[in-house]
mmCIF file of the N, C-alpha and C atoms, coordinates in Angstrom:
data_MODEL
# 
_entry.id   MODEL 
# 
loop_
_atom_site.group_PDB 
_atom_site.id 
_atom_site.type_symbol 
_atom_site.label_atom_id 
_atom_site.label_alt_id 
_atom_site.label_comp_id 
_atom_site.label_asym_id 
_atom_site.label_entity_id 
_atom_site.label_seq_id 
_atom_site.pdbx_PDB_ins_code 
_atom_site.Cartn_x 
_atom_site.Cartn_y 
_atom_site.Cartn_z 
_atom_site.occupancy 
_atom_site.B_iso_or_equiv 
_atom_site.pdbx_formal_charge 
_atom_site.auth_seq_id 
_atom_site.auth_comp_id 
_atom_site.auth_asym_id 
_atom_site.auth_atom_id 
_atom_site.pdbx_PDB_model_num 
ATOM 1   N N  . VAL A 1 1  ? 28.754 7.444  49.177  1.00 0.00 ? 1  VAL A N  1 
ATOM 2   C CA . VAL A 1 1  ? 29.720 8.400  48.675  1.00 0.00 ? 1  VAL A CA 1 
ATOM 3   C C  . VAL A 1 1  ? 30.112 7.159  47.184  1.00 0.00 ? 1  VAL A C  1 
ATOM 4   N N  . LEU A 1 2  ? 30.119 6.001  47.492  1.00 0.00 ? 2  LEU A N  1 
ATOM 5   C CA . LEU A 1 2  ? 30.307 5.259  46.198  1.00 0.00 ? 2  LEU A CA 1 
ATOM 6   C C  . LEU A 1 2  ? 29.461 5.135  45.189  1.00 0.00 ? 2  LEU A C  1 
ATOM 7   N N  . ALA A 1 3  ? 27.944 4.898  45.245  1.00 0.00 ? 3  ALA A N  1 
ATOM 8   C CA . ALA A 1 3  ? 26.955 5.375  44.613  1.00 0.00 ? 3  ALA A CA 1 
ATOM 9   C C  . ALA A 1 3  ? 26.840 6.818  43.667  1.00 0.00 ? 3  ALA A C  1 
ATOM 10  N N  . THR A 1 4  ? 27.123 7.815  44.602  1.00 0.00 ? 4  THR A N  1 
ATOM 11  C CA . THR A 1 4  ? 27.365 9.192  43.752  1.00 0.00 ? 4  THR A CA 1 
ATOM 12  C C  . THR A 1 4  ? 28.662 9.160  42.772  1.00 0.00 ? 4  THR A C  1 
ATOM 13  N N  . CYS A 1 5  ? 29.400 8.447  43.308  1.00 0.00 ? 5  CYS A N  1 
ATOM 14  C CA . CYS A 1 5  ? 30.585 8.421  42.409  1.00 0.00 ? 5  CYS A CA 1 
ATOM 15  C C  . CYS A 1 5  ? 30.401 7.746  41.085  1.00 0.00 ? 5  CYS A C  1 
ATOM 16  N N  . SER A 1 6  ? 29.605 6.376  41.365  1.00 0.00 ? 6  SER A N  1 
ATOM 17  C CA . SER A 1 6  ? 29.306 5.396  39.974  1.00 0.00 ? 6  SER A CA 1 
ATOM 18  C C  . SER A 1 6  ? 28.705 6.253  38.910  1.00 0.00 ? 6  SER A C  1 
ATOM 19  N N  . VAL A 1 7  ? 27.511 6.973  39.852  1.00 0.00 ? 7  VAL A N  1 
ATOM 20  C CA . VAL A 1 7  ? 26.617 8.156  39.109  1.00 0.00 ? 7  VAL A CA 1 
ATOM 21  C C  . VAL A 1 7  ? 27.761 8.774  38.121  1.00 0.00 ? 7  VAL A C  1 
ATOM 22  N N  . LEU A 1 8  ? 28.284 9.662  38.916  1.00 0.00 ? 8  LEU A N  1 
ATOM 23  C CA . LEU A 1 8  ? 28.828 10.654 38.181  1.00 0.00 ? 8  LEU A CA 1 
ATOM 24  C C  . LEU A 1 8  ? 30.266 10.018 36.627  1.00 0.00 ? 8  LEU A C  1 
ATOM 25  N N  . VAL A 1 9  ? 30.395 9.222  37.181  1.00 0.00 ? 9  VAL A N  1 
ATOM 26  C CA . VAL A 1 9  ? 31.266 8.254  36.072  1.00 0.00 ? 9  VAL A CA 1 
ATOM 27  C C  . VAL A 1 9  ? 30.236 7.629  34.782  1.00 0.00 ? 9  VAL A C  1 
ATOM 28  N N  . LEU A 1 10 ? 29.351 7.429  35.032  1.00 0.00 ? 10 LEU A N  1 
ATOM 29  C CA . LEU A 1 10 ? 28.630 7.058  34.392  1.00 0.00 ? 10 LEU A CA 1 
ATOM 30  C C  . LEU A 1 10 ? 28.031 8.722  33.471  1.00 0.00 ? 10 LEU A C  1 
ATOM 31  N N  . ARG A 1 11 ? 27.699 9.253  33.911  1.00 0.00 ? 11 ARG A N  1 
ATOM 32  C CA . ARG A 1 11 ? 27.676 10.609 33.672  1.00 0.00 ? 11 ARG A CA 1 
ATOM 33  C C  . ARG A 1 11 ? 28.898 10.786 32.487  1.00 0.00 ? 11 ARG A C  1 
ATOM 34  N N  . VAL A 1 12 ? 29.571 11.185 32.940  1.00 0.00 ? 12 VAL A N  1 
ATOM 35  C CA . VAL A 1 12 ? 31.006 11.474 32.249  1.00 0.00 ? 12 VAL A CA 1 
ATOM 36  C C  . VAL A 1 12 ? 30.675 10.738 31.194  1.00 0.00 ? 12 VAL A C  1 
ATOM 37  N N  . GLU A 1 13 ? 31.005 9.189  31.453  1.00 0.00 ? 13 GLU A N  1 
ATOM 38  C CA . GLU A 1 13 ? 30.865 8.223  29.985  1.00 0.00 ? 13 GLU A CA 1 
ATOM 39  C C  . GLU A 1 13 ? 30.353 8.642  29.260  1.00 0.00 ? 13 GLU A C  1 
ATOM 40  N N  . GLY A 1 14 ? 29.191 8.600  29.551  1.00 0.00 ? 14 GLY A N  1 
ATOM 41  C CA . GLY A 1 14 ? 27.758 9.579  28.420  1.00 0.00 ? 14 GLY A CA 1 
ATOM 42  C C  . GLY A 1 14 ? 28.283 10.707 27.797  1.00 0.00 ? 14 GLY A C  1 
ATOM 43  N N  . LEU A 1 15 ? 28.502 11.925 28.266  1.00 0.00 ? 15 LEU A N  1 
ATOM 44  C CA . LEU A 1 15 ? 29.204 12.991 27.964  1.00 0.00 ? 15 LEU A CA 1 
ATOM 45  C C  . LEU A 1 15 ? 30.297 12.618 27.021  1.00 0.00 ? 15 LEU A C  1 
ATOM 46  N N  . GLU A 1 16 ? 31.397 11.653 27.249  1.00 0.00 ? 16 GLU A N  1 
ATOM 47  C CA . GLU A 1 16 ? 32.215 11.442 26.500  1.00 0.00 ? 16 GLU A CA 1 
ATOM 48  C C  . GLU A 1 16 ? 31.977 11.031 25.175  1.00 0.00 ? 16 GLU A C  1 
ATOM 49  N N  . ASN A 1 17 ? 30.919 9.847  25.580  1.00 0.00 ? 17 ASN A N  1 
ATOM 50  C CA . ASN A 1 17 ? 30.064 9.510  24.015  1.00 0.00 ? 17 ASN A CA 1 
ATOM 51  C C  . ASN A 1 17 ? 29.835 10.299 23.459  1.00 0.00 ? 17 ASN A C  1 
ATOM 52  N N  . ASP A 1 18 ? 28.953 11.220 23.641  1.00 0.00 ? 18 ASP A N  1 
ATOM 53  C CA . ASP A 1 18 ? 28.085 12.337 23.273  1.00 0.00 ? 18 ASP A CA 1 
ATOM 54  C C  . ASP A 1 18 ? 28.984 13.776 22.482  1.00 0.00 ? 18 ASP A C  1 
ATOM 55  N N  . LYS A 1 19 ? 30.048 13.573 23.152  1.00 0.00 ? 19 LYS A N  1 
ATOM 56  C CA . LYS A 1 19 ? 30.820 14.414 22.478  1.00 0.00 ? 19 LYS A CA 1 
ATOM 57  C C  . LYS A 1 19 ? 31.652 13.747 21.623  1.00 0.00 ? 19 LYS A C  1 
ATOM 58  N N  . ALA A 1 20 ? 32.199 12.255 21.712  1.00 0.00 ? 20 ALA A N  1 
ATOM 59  C CA . ALA A 1 20 ? 32.772 11.840 19.950  1.00 0.00 ? 20 ALA A CA 1 
ATOM 60  C C  . ALA A 1 20 ? 31.931 11.470 19.044  1.00 0.00 ? 20 ALA A C  1 
ATOM 61  N N  . ALA A 1 21 ? 30.603 11.644 19.790  1.00 0.00 ? 21 ALA A N  1 
ATOM 62  C CA . ALA A 1 21 ? 29.441 11.459 18.380  1.00 0.00 ? 21 ALA A CA 1 
ATOM 63  C C  . ALA A 1 21 ? 29.456 12.633 17.359  1.00 0.00 ? 21 ALA A C  1 
ATOM 64  N N  . GLN A 1 22 ? 29.610 13.757 18.267  1.00 0.00 ? 22 GLN A N  1 
ATOM 65  C CA . GLN A 1 22 ? 29.348 15.135 17.594  1.00 0.00 ? 22 GLN A CA 1 
ATOM 66  C C  . GLN A 1 22 ? 30.635 15.531 17.167  1.00 0.00 ? 22 GLN A C  1 
ATOM 67  N N  . GLN A 1 23 ? 31.492 15.491 17.353  1.00 0.00 ? 23 GLN A N  1 
ATOM 68  C CA . GLN A 1 23 ? 33.426 15.514 16.481  1.00 0.00 ? 23 GLN A CA 1 
ATOM 69  C C  . GLN A 1 23 ? 32.785 14.849 15.297  1.00 0.00 ? 23 GLN A C  1 
ATOM 70  N N  . LEU A 1 24 ? 32.391 13.476 15.265  1.00 0.00 ? 24 LEU A N  1 
ATOM 71  C CA . LEU A 1 24 ? 32.349 12.728 14.006  1.00 0.00 ? 24 LEU A CA 1 
ATOM 72  C C  . LEU A 1 24 ? 30.993 13.426 13.074  1.00 0.00 ? 24 LEU A C  1 
ATOM 73  N N  . GLU A 1 25 ? 30.036 13.834 13.547  1.00 0.00 ? 25 GLU A N  1 
ATOM 74  C CA . GLU A 1 25 ? 28.970 14.608 12.702  1.00 0.00 ? 25 GLU A CA 1 
ATOM 75  C C  . GLU A 1 25 ? 29.484 16.247 12.293  1.00 0.00 ? 25 GLU A C  1 
ATOM 76  N N  . ILE A 1 26 ? 30.716 16.541 13.159  1.00 0.00 ? 26 ILE A N  1 
ATOM 77  C CA . ILE A 1 26 ? 30.950 17.886 12.745  1.00 0.00 ? 26 ILE A CA 1 
ATOM 78  C C  . ILE A 1 26 ? 32.194 17.617 11.414  1.00 0.00 ? 26 ILE A C  1 
ATOM 79  N N  . VAL A 1 27 ? 33.153 16.428 11.504  1.00 0.00 ? 27 VAL A N  1 
ATOM 80  C CA . VAL A 1 27 ? 33.857 16.203 10.494  1.00 0.00 ? 27 VAL A CA 1 
ATOM 81  C C  . VAL A 1 27 ? 32.861 15.930 9.351   1.00 0.00 ? 27 VAL A C  1 
ATOM 82  N N  . LYS A 1 28 ? 32.132 15.124 9.469   1.00 0.00 ? 28 LYS A N  1 
ATOM 83  C CA . LYS A 1 28 ? 31.144 14.855 8.336   1.00 0.00 ? 28 LYS A CA 1 
ATOM 84  C C  . LYS A 1 28 ? 30.671 16.248 7.323   1.00 0.00 ? 28 LYS A C  1 
ATOM 85  N N  . LEU A 1 29 ? 29.876 16.820 8.377   1.00 0.00 ? 29 LEU A N  1 
ATOM 86  C CA . LEU A 1 29 ? 29.646 18.074 7.748   1.00 0.00 ? 29 LEU A CA 1 
ATOM 87  C C  . LEU A 1 29 ? 30.497 19.299 7.151   1.00 0.00 ? 29 LEU A C  1 
ATOM 88  N N  . LYS A 1 30 ? 31.737 19.038 7.799   1.00 0.00 ? 30 LYS A N  1 
ATOM 89  C CA . LYS A 1 30 ? 32.932 19.987 7.379   1.00 0.00 ? 30 LYS A CA 1 
ATOM 90  C C  . LYS A 1 30 ? 33.055 19.424 5.773   1.00 0.00 ? 30 LYS A C  1 
ATOM 91  N N  . ALA A 1 31 ? 33.210 17.844 5.166   1.00 0.00 ? 31 ALA A N  1 
ATOM 92  C CA . ALA A 1 31 ? 33.810 17.524 4.561   1.00 0.00 ? 31 ALA A CA 1 
ATOM 93  C C  . ALA A 1 31 ? 32.410 18.084 3.307   1.00 0.00 ? 31 ALA A C  1 
ATOM 94  N N  . ARG A 1 32 ? 31.265 17.083 3.959   1.00 0.00 ? 32 ARG A N  1 
ATOM 95  C CA . ARG A 1 32 ? 30.122 18.180 2.535   1.00 0.00 ? 32 ARG A CA 1 
ATOM 96  C C  . ARG A 1 32 ? 30.006 19.241 2.221   1.00 0.00 ? 32 ARG A C  1 
ATOM 97  N N  . VAL A 1 33 ? 30.502 20.318 3.423   1.00 0.00 ? 33 VAL A N  1 
ATOM 98  C CA . VAL A 1 33 ? 30.537 21.806 3.011   1.00 0.00 ? 33 VAL A CA 1 
ATOM 99  C C  . VAL A 1 33 ? 31.551 21.954 2.010   1.00 0.00 ? 33 VAL A C  1 
ATOM 100 N N  . LYS A 1 34 ? 32.463 21.428 2.299   1.00 0.00 ? 34 LYS A N  1 
ATOM 101 C CA . LYS A 1 34 ? 33.778 21.580 1.512   1.00 0.00 ? 34 LYS A CA 1 
ATOM 102 C C  . LYS A 1 34 ? 33.413 20.733 -0.094  1.00 0.00 ? 34 LYS A C  1 
ATOM 103 N N  . LYS A 1 35 ? 32.827 19.820 -0.141  1.00 0.00 ? 35 LYS A N  1 
ATOM 104 C CA . LYS A 1 35 ? 32.421 19.208 -1.594  1.00 0.00 ? 35 LYS A CA 1 
ATOM 105 C C  . LYS A 1 35 ? 31.601 20.323 -1.919  1.00 0.00 ? 35 LYS A C  1 
ATOM 106 N N  . LEU A 1 36 ? 30.532 20.428 -1.354  1.00 0.00 ? 36 LEU A N  1 
ATOM 107 C CA . LEU A 1 36 ? 29.400 21.663 -1.759  1.00 0.00 ? 36 LEU A CA 1 
ATOM 108 C C  . LEU A 1 36 ? 30.301 23.245 -2.358  1.00 0.00 ? 36 LEU A C  1 
ATOM 109 N N  . GLU A 1 37 ? 31.228 23.476 -1.545  1.00 0.00 ? 37 GLU A N  1 
ATOM 110 C CA . GLU A 1 37 ? 31.845 24.596 -2.394  1.00 0.00 ? 37 GLU A CA 1 
ATOM 111 C C  . GLU A 1 37 ? 32.406 24.777 -3.400  1.00 0.00 ? 37 GLU A C  1 
ATOM 112 N N  . LYS A 1 38 ? 33.460 22.807 -3.157  1.00 0.00 ? 38 LYS A N  1 
ATOM 113 C CA . LYS A 1 38 ? 33.628 22.864 -4.666  1.00 0.00 ? 38 LYS A CA 1 
ATOM 114 C C  . LYS A 1 38 ? 32.767 22.646 -5.744  1.00 0.00 ? 38 LYS A C  1 
ATOM 115 N N  . ILE A 1 39 ? 31.638 22.299 -5.693  1.00 0.00 ? 39 ILE A N  1 
ATOM 116 C CA . ILE A 1 39 ? 30.699 22.190 -6.801  1.00 0.00 ? 39 ILE A CA 1 
ATOM 117 C C  . ILE A 1 39 ? 30.653 23.645 -7.177  1.00 0.00 ? 39 ILE A C  1 
ATOM 118 N N  . ASN A 1 40 ? 29.905 24.306 -6.200  1.00 0.00 ? 40 ASN A N  1 
ATOM 119 C CA . ASN A 1 40 ? 29.681 25.948 -6.702  1.00 0.00 ? 40 ASN A CA 1 
ATOM 120 C C  . ASN A 1 40 ? 30.454 26.596 -7.497  1.00 0.00 ? 40 ASN A C  1 
ATOM 121 N N  . MET A 1 41 ? 32.222 26.130 -6.527  1.00 0.00 ? 41 MET A N  1 
ATOM 122 C CA . MET A 1 41 ? 32.979 27.089 -7.279  1.00 0.00 ? 41 MET A CA 1 
ATOM 123 C C  . MET A 1 41 ? 33.218 26.704 -9.325  1.00 0.00 ? 41 MET A C  1 
ATOM 124 N N  . VAL A 1 42 ? 32.682 25.477 -9.209  1.00 0.00 ? 42 VAL A N  1 
ATOM 125 C CA . VAL A 1 42 ? 33.019 24.354 -10.836 1.00 0.00 ? 42 VAL A CA 1 
ATOM 126 C C  . VAL A 1 42 ? 32.033 25.150 -11.544 1.00 0.00 ? 42 VAL A C  1 
ATOM 127 N N  . LYS A 1 43 ? 30.441 25.505 -10.783 1.00 0.00 ? 43 LYS A N  1 
ATOM 128 C CA . LYS A 1 43 ? 29.095 25.806 -11.445 1.00 0.00 ? 43 LYS A CA 1 
ATOM 129 C C  . LYS A 1 43 ? 29.503 27.297 -11.534 1.00 0.00 ? 43 LYS A C  1 
ATOM 130 N N  . SER A 1 44 ? 30.117 28.133 -10.765 1.00 0.00 ? 44 SER A N  1 
ATOM 131 C CA . SER A 1 44 ? 30.247 29.573 -11.013 1.00 0.00 ? 44 SER A CA 1 
ATOM 132 C C  . SER A 1 44 ? 31.041 30.045 -12.232 1.00 0.00 ? 44 SER A C  1 
ATOM 133 N N  . SER A 1 45 ? 32.422 29.016 -12.499 1.00 0.00 ? 45 SER A N  1 
ATOM 134 C CA . SER A 1 45 ? 33.136 29.186 -13.470 1.00 0.00 ? 45 SER A CA 1 
ATOM 135 C C  . SER A 1 45 ? 32.364 28.813 -14.609 1.00 0.00 ? 45 SER A C  1 
ATOM 136 N N  . LYS A 1 46 ? 32.007 28.267 -14.640 1.00 0.00 ? 46 LYS A N  1 
ATOM 137 C CA . LYS A 1 46 ? 31.089 27.852 -15.926 1.00 0.00 ? 46 LYS A CA 1 
ATOM 138 C C  . LYS A 1 46 ? 30.187 28.794 -16.316 1.00 0.00 ? 46 LYS A C  1 
ATOM 139 N N  . LEU A 1 47 ? 29.517 29.161 -15.290 1.00 0.00 ? 47 LEU A N  1 
ATOM 140 C CA . LEU A 1 47 ? 28.001 30.165 -15.528 1.00 0.00 ? 47 LEU A CA 1 
ATOM 141 C C  . LEU A 1 47 ? 29.114 31.599 -15.839 1.00 0.00 ? 47 LEU A C  1 
ATOM 142 N N  . ARG A 1 48 ? 30.597 31.702 -15.586 1.00 0.00 ? 48 ARG A N  1 
ATOM 143 C CA . ARG A 1 48 ? 31.287 32.802 -16.088 1.00 0.00 ? 48 ARG A CA 1 
ATOM 144 C C  . ARG A 1 48 ? 31.503 32.596 -17.511 1.00 0.00 ? 48 ARG A C  1 
ATOM 145 N N  . ARG A 1 49 ? 32.263 32.163 -17.750 1.00 0.00 ? 49 ARG A N  1 
ATOM 146 C CA . ARG A 1 49 ? 32.552 31.209 -19.241 1.00 0.00 ? 49 ARG A CA 1 
ATOM 147 C C  . ARG A 1 49 ? 31.369 31.021 -20.241 1.00 0.00 ? 49 ARG A C  1 
ATOM 148 N N  . LEU A 1 50 ? 30.242 31.053 -19.741 1.00 0.00 ? 50 LEU A N  1 
ATOM 149 C CA . LEU A 1 50 ? 28.912 30.883 -20.299 1.00 0.00 ? 50 LEU A CA 1 
ATOM 150 C C  . LEU A 1 50 ? 28.674 32.339 -21.014 1.00 0.00 ? 50 LEU A C  1 
ATOM 151 N N  . LYS A 1 51 ? 28.856 32.889 -19.964 1.00 0.00 ? 51 LYS A N  1 
ATOM 152 C CA . LYS A 1 51 ? 28.440 34.907 -20.181 1.00 0.00 ? 51 LYS A CA 1 
ATOM 153 C C  . LYS A 1 51 ? 29.695 34.820 -20.958 1.00 0.00 ? 51 LYS A C  1 
ATOM 154 N N  . LYS A 1 52 ? 31.337 34.807 -20.910 1.00 0.00 ? 52 LYS A N  1 
ATOM 155 C CA . LYS A 1 52 ? 31.615 35.207 -21.716 1.00 0.00 ? 52 LYS A CA 1 
ATOM 156 C C  . LYS A 1 52 ? 31.506 34.974 -23.259 1.00 0.00 ? 52 LYS A C  1 
ATOM 157 N N  . VAL A 1 53 ? 31.135 33.771 -23.585 1.00 0.00 ? 53 VAL A N  1 
ATOM 158 C CA . VAL A 1 53 ? 30.704 33.304 -24.390 1.00 0.00 ? 53 VAL A CA 1 
ATOM 159 C C  . VAL A 1 53 ? 29.772 33.792 -24.971 1.00 0.00 ? 53 VAL A C  1 
ATOM 160 N N  . GLY A 1 54 ? 28.758 34.129 -24.217 1.00 0.00 ? 54 GLY A N  1 
ATOM 161 C CA . GLY A 1 54 ? 27.305 34.405 -24.822 1.00 0.00 ? 54 GLY A CA 1 
ATOM 162 C C  . GLY A 1 54 ? 27.576 35.497 -25.149 1.00 0.00 ? 54 GLY A C  1 
ATOM 163 N N  . THR A 1 55 ? 28.429 36.499 -24.259 1.00 0.00 ? 55 THR A N  1 
ATOM 164 C CA . THR A 1 55 ? 28.807 38.312 -25.011 1.00 0.00 ? 55 THR A CA 1 
ATOM 165 C C  . THR A 1 55 ? 29.288 38.381 -26.084 1.00 0.00 ? 55 THR A C  1 
ATOM 166 N N  . SER A 1 56 ? 30.069 37.373 -26.108 1.00 0.00 ? 56 SER A N  1 
ATOM 167 C CA . SER A 1 56 ? 31.288 37.369 -27.870 1.00 0.00 ? 56 SER A CA 1 
ATOM 168 C C  . SER A 1 56 ? 30.430 37.304 -28.720 1.00 0.00 ? 56 SER A C  1 
ATOM 169 N N  . GLN A 1 57 ? 29.185 36.095 -28.562 1.00 0.00 ? 57 GLN A N  1 
ATOM 170 C CA . GLN A 1 57 ? 28.396 35.412 -29.754 1.00 0.00 ? 57 GLN A CA 1 
ATOM 171 C C  . GLN A 1 57 ? 27.611 36.442 -29.803 1.00 0.00 ? 57 GLN A C  1 
ATOM 172 N N  . ARG A 1 58 ? 26.898 37.177 -29.045 1.00 0.00 ? 58 ARG A N  1 
ATOM 173 C CA . ARG A 1 58 ? 26.298 38.733 -29.481 1.00 0.00 ? 58 ARG A CA 1 
ATOM 174 C C  . ARG A 1 58 ? 26.964 39.652 -30.432 1.00 0.00 ? 58 ARG A C  1 
ATOM 175 N N  . VAL A 1 59 ? 27.900 39.886 -29.932 1.00 0.00 ? 59 VAL A N  1 
ATOM 176 C CA . VAL A 1 59 ? 28.561 40.893 -30.488 1.00 0.00 ? 59 VAL A CA 1 
ATOM 177 C C  . VAL A 1 59 ? 29.316 40.708 -31.897 1.00 0.00 ? 59 VAL A C  1 
ATOM 178 N N  . GLU A 1 60 ? 29.638 39.177 -32.209 1.00 0.00 ? 60 GLU A N  1 
ATOM 179 C CA . GLU A 1 60 ? 29.457 38.872 -33.169 1.00 0.00 ? 60 GLU A CA 1 
ATOM 180 C C  . GLU A 1 60 ? 28.511 38.750 -34.287 1.00 0.00 ? 60 GLU A C  1 
ATOM 181 N N  . SER A 1 61 ? 27.344 38.223 -34.147 1.00 0.00 ? 61 SER A N  1 
ATOM 182 C CA . SER A 1 61 ? 25.826 38.116 -34.148 1.00 0.00 ? 61 SER A CA 1 
ATOM 183 C C  . SER A 1 61 ? 25.456 39.607 -35.034 1.00 0.00 ? 61 SER A C  1 
ATOM 184 N N  . SER A 1 62 ? 25.457 40.554 -33.766 1.00 0.00 ? 62 SER A N  1 
ATOM 185 C CA . SER A 1 62 ? 25.098 41.968 -34.057 1.00 0.00 ? 62 SER A CA 1 
ATOM 186 C C  . SER A 1 62 ? 26.335 42.481 -35.294 1.00 0.00 ? 62 SER A C  1 
ATOM 187 N N  . ASP A 1 63 ? 27.330 41.845 -35.254 1.00 0.00 ? 63 ASP A N  1 
ATOM 188 C CA . ASP A 1 63 ? 28.386 42.738 -36.525 1.00 0.00 ? 63 ASP A CA 1 
ATOM 189 C C  . ASP A 1 63 ? 27.618 41.753 -37.683 1.00 0.00 ? 63 ASP A C  1 
ATOM 190 N N  . ASP A 1 64 ? 27.295 40.884 -37.983 1.00 0.00 ? 64 ASP A N  1 
ATOM 191 C CA . ASP A 1 64 ? 27.213 40.053 -39.027 1.00 0.00 ? 64 ASP A CA 1 
ATOM 192 C C  . ASP A 1 64 ? 25.817 40.643 -39.214 1.00 0.00 ? 64 ASP A C  1 
ATOM 193 N N  . MET A 1 65 ? 24.671 41.097 -38.504 1.00 0.00 ? 65 MET A N  1 
ATOM 194 C CA . MET A 1 65 ? 23.572 41.927 -38.922 1.00 0.00 ? 65 MET A CA 1 
ATOM 195 C C  . MET A 1 65 ? 23.737 43.117 -39.495 1.00 0.00 ? 65 MET A C  1 
ATOM 196 N N  . GLU A 1 66 ? 24.587 43.952 -39.037 1.00 0.00 ? 66 GLU A N  1 
ATOM 197 C CA . GLU A 1 66 ? 25.065 45.100 -39.646 1.00 0.00 ? 66 GLU A CA 1 
ATOM 198 C C  . GLU A 1 66 ? 25.769 45.079 -40.739 1.00 0.00 ? 66 GLU A C  1 
ATOM 199 N N  . ASN A 1 67 ? 26.499 43.721 -41.624 1.00 0.00 ? 67 ASN A N  1 
ATOM 200 C CA . ASN A 1 67 ? 27.178 43.469 -42.875 1.00 0.00 ? 67 ASN A CA 1 
ATOM 201 C C  . ASN A 1 67 ? 26.020 43.309 -43.603 1.00 0.00 ? 67 ASN A C  1 
ATOM 202 N N  . VAL A 1 68 ? 25.155 42.571 -42.807 1.00 0.00 ? 68 VAL A N  1 
ATOM 203 C CA . VAL A 1 68 ? 23.776 42.285 -44.143 1.00 0.00 ? 68 VAL A CA 1 
ATOM 204 C C  . VAL A 1 68 ? 22.867 43.378 -44.573 1.00 0.00 ? 68 VAL A C  1 
ATOM 205 N N  . PHE A 1 69 ? 22.974 43.961 -43.150 1.00 0.00 ? 69 PHE A N  1 
ATOM 206 C CA . PHE A 1 69 ? 22.340 45.616 -43.448 1.00 0.00 ? 69 PHE A CA 1 
ATOM 207 C C  . PHE A 1 69 ? 23.204 46.592 -44.996 1.00 0.00 ? 69 PHE A C  1 
ATOM 208 N N  . ASN A 1 70 ? 24.298 46.546 -44.186 1.00 0.00 ? 70 ASN A N  1 
ATOM 209 C CA . ASN A 1 70 ? 25.258 47.089 -45.291 1.00 0.00 ? 70 ASN A CA 1 
ATOM 210 C C  . ASN A 1 70 ? 25.433 46.632 -46.438 1.00 0.00 ? 70 ASN A C  1 
ATOM 211 N N  . GLN A 1 71 ? 25.672 45.336 -46.756 1.00 0.00 ? 71 GLN A N  1 
ATOM 212 C CA . GLN A 1 71 ? 25.423 44.775 -48.160 1.00 0.00 ? 71 GLN A CA 1 
ATOM 213 C C  . GLN A 1 71 ? 24.326 44.785 -48.832 1.00 0.00 ? 71 GLN A C  1 
ATOM 214 N N  . GLY A 1 72 ? 23.119 44.952 -48.363 1.00 0.00 ? 72 GLY A N  1 
ATOM 215 C CA . GLY A 1 72 ? 21.824 45.373 -48.779 1.00 0.00 ? 72 GLY A CA 1 
ATOM 216 C C  . GLY A 1 72 ? 21.716 46.645 -49.249 1.00 0.00 ? 72 GLY A C  1 
ATOM 217 N N  . ARG A 1 73 ? 22.456 47.600 -48.703 1.00 0.00 ? 73 ARG A N  1 
ATOM 218 C CA . ARG A 1 73 ? 22.584 48.804 -49.253 1.00 0.00 ? 73 ARG A CA 1 
ATOM 219 C C  . ARG A 1 73 ? 22.928 49.114 -50.296 1.00 0.00 ? 73 ARG A C  1 
ATOM 220 N N  . ILE A 1 74 ? 23.995 48.550 -50.807 1.00 0.00 ? 74 ILE A N  1 
ATOM 221 C CA . ILE A 1 74 ? 25.150 48.829 -51.898 1.00 0.00 ? 74 ILE A CA 1 
ATOM 222 C C  . ILE A 1 74 ? 24.299 48.384 -52.680 1.00 0.00 ? 74 ILE A C  1 
# 
């Protein structure tokens, strides 16, 4: 009976150690995910800003081209 009890105690200790290691890994992975989401959010906002600037520049450049054509006709 004592032998079985000691084997079970060792098994429980091993499982507790595994659980602690897994919790540590989960915490690290959650921190990594949060960091990557933050980086992704910054990148997407920069892309939106670039698209907005690119669109306005295209509109301005097309207006400039129309002005050049109109001046050439006068």
